[in-house]
Protein backbone atom coordinates (compact mmCIF):
# COMPACT_ATOMS: atom_id res chain seq x y z
CA UNK A 1 0.00 0.00 0.00
CA UNK A 2 1.19 3.53 -0.46
CA UNK A 3 1.52 5.52 2.71
CA UNK A 4 -0.34 8.57 1.45
CA UNK A 5 -3.32 6.70 0.04
CA UNK A 6 -3.89 4.47 3.01
CA UNK A 7 -3.40 6.99 5.80
CA UNK A 8 -5.46 9.73 4.18
CA UNK A 9 -8.31 7.41 3.23
CA UNK A 10 -8.33 5.53 6.53
CA UNK A 11 -8.36 8.73 8.50
CA UNK A 12 -11.36 10.02 6.55
CA UNK A 13 -13.16 6.72 7.00
CA UNK A 14 -12.31 6.53 10.67
CA UNK A 15 -12.89 10.10 11.75
CA UNK A 16 -16.62 9.43 12.13
CA UNK A 17 -15.94 7.79 15.47
CA UNK A 18 -12.99 7.60 17.81
CA UNK A 19 -13.65 3.88 18.24
CA UNK A 20 -13.21 3.25 14.53
CA UNK A 21 -10.00 5.29 14.47
CA UNK A 22 -8.70 3.22 17.38
CA UNK A 23 -9.52 0.03 15.50
CA UNK A 24 -7.54 1.22 12.45
CA UNK A 25 -4.52 1.96 14.64
CA UNK A 26 -4.89 -1.38 16.40
CA UNK A 27 -5.16 -3.30 13.13
CA UNK A 28 -1.96 -1.88 11.70
CA UNK A 29 -0.20 -2.12 15.05
CA UNK A 30 -0.76 -5.88 15.28
CA UNK A 31 0.49 -7.17 11.93
CA UNK A 32 3.93 -8.78 12.13
CA UNK A 33 5.31 -6.85 9.15
CA UNK A 34 3.86 -3.58 7.90
CA UNK A 35 5.17 -2.59 4.46
CA UNK A 36 4.74 0.98 3.26
CA UNK A 37 5.74 1.66 -0.31
CA UNK A 38 6.47 5.01 -1.89
CA UNK A 39 6.66 6.63 1.54
CA UNK A 40 6.90 10.39 1.23
CA UNK A 41 6.09 10.37 -2.47
CA UNK A 42 2.66 11.95 -2.12
CA UNK A 43 1.60 14.62 0.34
CA UNK A 44 -0.10 13.49 3.51
CA UNK A 45 -2.70 15.71 5.04
CA UNK A 46 -2.08 16.70 8.66
CA UNK A 47 -4.54 14.22 10.12
CA UNK A 48 -3.26 11.37 7.97
CA UNK A 49 0.30 12.12 9.08
CA UNK A 50 -0.82 12.08 12.72
CA UNK A 51 -2.50 8.71 12.19
CA UNK A 52 0.68 7.33 10.64
CA UNK A 53 2.69 8.67 13.59
CA UNK A 54 0.35 6.90 16.01
CA UNK A 55 0.74 3.63 14.11
CA UNK A 56 4.55 3.92 14.11
CA UNK A 57 4.49 4.74 17.82
CA UNK A 58 2.39 1.66 18.60
CA UNK A 59 4.68 -0.56 16.51
CA UNK A 60 7.96 0.84 17.84
CA UNK A 61 10.27 -1.90 19.13
CA UNK A 62 7.47 -4.49 18.91
CA UNK A 63 6.79 -5.23 15.26
CA UNK A 64 8.72 -4.94 12.00
CA UNK A 65 8.02 -2.12 9.59
CA UNK A 66 9.47 -1.85 6.09
CA UNK A 67 9.43 1.52 4.39
CA UNK A 68 10.52 2.32 0.84
CA UNK A 69 11.24 5.87 -0.18
CA UNK A 70 13.04 7.74 -2.91
CA UNK A 71 13.07 11.10 -1.23
CA UNK A 72 13.83 11.09 2.52
CA UNK A 73 15.38 14.55 2.23
CA UNK A 74 12.06 15.96 1.05
CA UNK A 75 9.82 14.58 3.81
CA UNK A 76 9.63 17.91 5.63
CA UNK A 77 7.83 19.48 2.67
CA UNK A 78 5.56 16.44 2.22
CA UNK A 79 4.43 16.38 5.84
CA UNK A 80 4.10 20.18 6.01
CA UNK A 81 4.94 20.12 9.70
CA UNK A 82 8.65 19.89 10.62
CA UNK A 83 8.11 18.60 14.18
CA UNK A 84 5.80 15.80 13.06
CA UNK A 85 8.18 14.91 10.23
CA UNK A 86 11.10 14.71 12.67
CA UNK A 87 9.07 12.55 15.06
CA UNK A 88 8.06 10.14 12.28
CA UNK A 89 11.64 9.93 10.99
CA UNK A 90 12.77 9.26 14.56
CA UNK A 91 10.28 6.39 14.94
CA UNK A 92 11.21 4.87 11.58
CA UNK A 93 14.97 5.04 12.04
CA UNK A 94 15.30 4.01 15.69
CA UNK A 95 17.21 0.71 15.74
CA UNK A 96 16.52 0.23 12.05
CA UNK A 97 18.41 -1.52 9.32
CA UNK A 98 18.87 0.91 6.49
CA UNK A 99 19.32 -0.56 3.03
CA UNK A 100 20.38 1.88 0.36
CA UNK A 101 19.93 0.57 -3.14
CA UNK A 102 21.56 3.50 -4.89
CA UNK A 103 20.19 6.30 -6.96
CA UNK A 104 19.40 4.33 -10.11
CA UNK A 105 15.83 3.22 -10.67
CA UNK A 106 15.40 -0.54 -10.47
CA UNK A 107 12.43 -0.36 -12.84
CA UNK A 108 14.36 1.66 -15.40
CA UNK A 109 17.32 -0.74 -15.25
CA UNK A 110 15.04 -3.79 -15.61
CA UNK A 111 13.40 -2.24 -18.67
CA UNK A 112 16.78 -1.48 -20.20
CA UNK A 113 17.95 -5.05 -19.51
CA UNK A 114 14.80 -6.47 -21.13
CA UNK A 115 15.28 -4.28 -24.19
CA UNK A 116 18.90 -5.36 -24.47
CA UNK A 117 17.90 -9.03 -24.30
CA UNK A 118 15.20 -8.60 -26.97
CA UNK A 119 17.52 -6.68 -29.29
CA UNK A 120 20.21 -9.36 -28.96
CA UNK A 121 17.85 -12.04 -30.31
C-alpha positions as a LaTeX table, in Angstrom:
\begin{tabular}{lrrr}
\hline
Residue & $x$ (\AA) & $y$ (\AA) & $z$ (\AA) \\
\hline
Unk1 & 0.00 & 0.00 & 0.00 \\
Unk2 & 1.19 & 3.53 & $-0.46$ \\
Unk3 & 1.52 & 5.52 & 2.71 \\
Unk4 & $-0.34$ & 8.57 & 1.45 \\
Unk5 & $-3.32$ & 6.70 & 0.04 \\
Unk6 & $-3.89$ & 4.47 & 3.01 \\
Unk7 & $-3.40$ & 6.99 & 5.80 \\
Unk8 & $-5.46$ & 9.73 & 4.18 \\
Unk9 & $-8.31$ & 7.41 & 3.23 \\
Unk10 & $-8.33$ & 5.53 & 6.53 \\
Unk11 & $-8.36$ & 8.73 & 8.50 \\
Unk12 & $-11.36$ & 10.02 & 6.55 \\
Unk13 & $-13.16$ & 6.72 & 7.00 \\
Unk14 & $-12.31$ & 6.53 & 10.67 \\
Unk15 & $-12.89$ & 10.10 & 11.75 \\
Unk16 & $-16.62$ & 9.43 & 12.13 \\
Unk17 & $-15.94$ & 7.79 & 15.47 \\
Unk18 & $-12.99$ & 7.60 & 17.81 \\
Unk19 & $-13.65$ & 3.88 & 18.24 \\
Unk20 & $-13.21$ & 3.25 & 14.53 \\
Unk21 & $-10.00$ & 5.29 & 14.47 \\
Unk22 & $-8.70$ & 3.22 & 17.38 \\
Unk23 & $-9.52$ & 0.03 & 15.50 \\
Unk24 & $-7.54$ & 1.22 & 12.45 \\
Unk25 & $-4.52$ & 1.96 & 14.64 \\
Unk26 & $-4.89$ & $-1.38$ & 16.40 \\
Unk27 & $-5.16$ & $-3.30$ & 13.13 \\
Unk28 & $-1.96$ & $-1.88$ & 11.70 \\
Unk29 & $-0.20$ & $-2.12$ & 15.05 \\
Unk30 & $-0.76$ & $-5.88$ & 15.28 \\
Unk31 & 0.49 & $-7.17$ & 11.93 \\
Unk32 & 3.93 & $-8.78$ & 12.13 \\
Unk33 & 5.31 & $-6.85$ & 9.15 \\
Unk34 & 3.86 & $-3.58$ & 7.90 \\
Unk35 & 5.17 & $-2.59$ & 4.46 \\
Unk36 & 4.74 & 0.98 & 3.26 \\
Unk37 & 5.74 & 1.66 & $-0.31$ \\
Unk38 & 6.47 & 5.01 & $-1.89$ \\
Unk39 & 6.66 & 6.63 & 1.54 \\
Unk40 & 6.90 & 10.39 & 1.23 \\
Unk41 & 6.09 & 10.37 & $-2.47$ \\
Unk42 & 2.66 & 11.95 & $-2.12$ \\
Unk43 & 1.60 & 14.62 & 0.34 \\
Unk44 & $-0.10$ & 13.49 & 3.51 \\
Unk45 & $-2.70$ & 15.71 & 5.04 \\
Unk46 & $-2.08$ & 16.70 & 8.66 \\
Unk47 & $-4.54$ & 14.22 & 10.12 \\
Unk48 & $-3.26$ & 11.37 & 7.97 \\
Unk49 & 0.30 & 12.12 & 9.08 \\
Unk50 & $-0.82$ & 12.08 & 12.72 \\
Unk51 & $-2.50$ & 8.71 & 12.19 \\
Unk52 & 0.68 & 7.33 & 10.64 \\
Unk53 & 2.69 & 8.67 & 13.59 \\
Unk54 & 0.35 & 6.90 & 16.01 \\
Unk55 & 0.74 & 3.63 & 14.11 \\
Unk56 & 4.55 & 3.92 & 14.11 \\
Unk57 & 4.49 & 4.74 & 17.82 \\
Unk58 & 2.39 & 1.66 & 18.60 \\
Unk59 & 4.68 & $-0.56$ & 16.51 \\
Unk60 & 7.96 & 0.84 & 17.84 \\
Unk61 & 10.27 & $-1.90$ & 19.13 \\
Unk62 & 7.47 & $-4.49$ & 18.91 \\
Unk63 & 6.79 & $-5.23$ & 15.26 \\
Unk64 & 8.72 & $-4.94$ & 12.00 \\
Unk65 & 8.02 & $-2.12$ & 9.59 \\
Unk66 & 9.47 & $-1.85$ & 6.09 \\
Unk67 & 9.43 & 1.52 & 4.39 \\
Unk68 & 10.52 & 2.32 & 0.84 \\
Unk69 & 11.24 & 5.87 & $-0.18$ \\
Unk70 & 13.04 & 7.74 & $-2.91$ \\
Unk71 & 13.07 & 11.10 & $-1.23$ \\
Unk72 & 13.83 & 11.09 & 2.52 \\
Unk73 & 15.38 & 14.55 & 2.23 \\
Unk74 & 12.06 & 15.96 & 1.05 \\
Unk75 & 9.82 & 14.58 & 3.81 \\
Unk76 & 9.63 & 17.91 & 5.63 \\
Unk77 & 7.83 & 19.48 & 2.67 \\
Unk78 & 5.56 & 16.44 & 2.22 \\
Unk79 & 4.43 & 16.38 & 5.84 \\
Unk80 & 4.10 & 20.18 & 6.01 \\
Unk81 & 4.94 & 20.12 & 9.70 \\
Unk82 & 8.65 & 19.89 & 10.62 \\
Unk83 & 8.11 & 18.60 & 14.18 \\
Unk84 & 5.80 & 15.80 & 13.06 \\
Unk85 & 8.18 & 14.91 & 10.23 \\
Unk86 & 11.10 & 14.71 & 12.67 \\
Unk87 & 9.07 & 12.55 & 15.06 \\
Unk88 & 8.06 & 10.14 & 12.28 \\
Unk89 & 11.64 & 9.93 & 10.99 \\
Unk90 & 12.77 & 9.26 & 14.56 \\
Unk91 & 10.28 & 6.39 & 14.94 \\
Unk92 & 11.21 & 4.87 & 11.58 \\
Unk93 & 14.97 & 5.04 & 12.04 \\
Unk94 & 15.30 & 4.01 & 15.69 \\
Unk95 & 17.21 & 0.71 & 15.74 \\
Unk96 & 16.52 & 0.23 & 12.05 \\
Unk97 & 18.41 & $-1.52$ & 9.32 \\
Unk98 & 18.87 & 0.91 & 6.49 \\
Unk99 & 19.32 & $-0.56$ & 3.03 \\
Unk100 & 20.38 & 1.88 & 0.36 \\
Unk101 & 19.93 & 0.57 & $-3.14$ \\
Unk102 & 21.56 & 3.50 & $-4.89$ \\
Unk103 & 20.19 & 6.30 & $-6.96$ \\
Unk104 & 19.40 & 4.33 & $-10.11$ \\
Unk105 & 15.83 & 3.22 & $-10.67$ \\
Unk106 & 15.40 & $-0.54$ & $-10.47$ \\
Unk107 & 12.43 & $-0.36$ & $-12.84$ \\
Unk108 & 14.36 & 1.66 & $-15.40$ \\
Unk109 & 17.32 & $-0.74$ & $-15.25$ \\
Unk110 & 15.04 & $-3.79$ & $-15.61$ \\
Unk111 & 13.40 & $-2.24$ & $-18.67$ \\
Unk112 & 16.78 & $-1.48$ & $-20.20$ \\
Unk113 & 17.95 & $-5.05$ & $-19.51$ \\
Unk114 & 14.80 & $-6.47$ & $-21.13$ \\
Unk115 & 15.28 & $-4.28$ & $-24.19$ \\
Unk116 & 18.90 & $-5.36$ & $-24.47$ \\
Unk117 & 17.90 & $-9.03$ & $-24.30$ \\
Unk118 & 15.20 & $-8.60$ & $-26.97$ \\
Unk119 & 17.52 & $-6.68$ & $-29.29$ \\
Unk120 & 20.21 & $-9.36$ & $-28.96$ \\
Unk121 & 17.85 & $-12.04$ & $-30.31$ \\
\hline
\end{tabular}
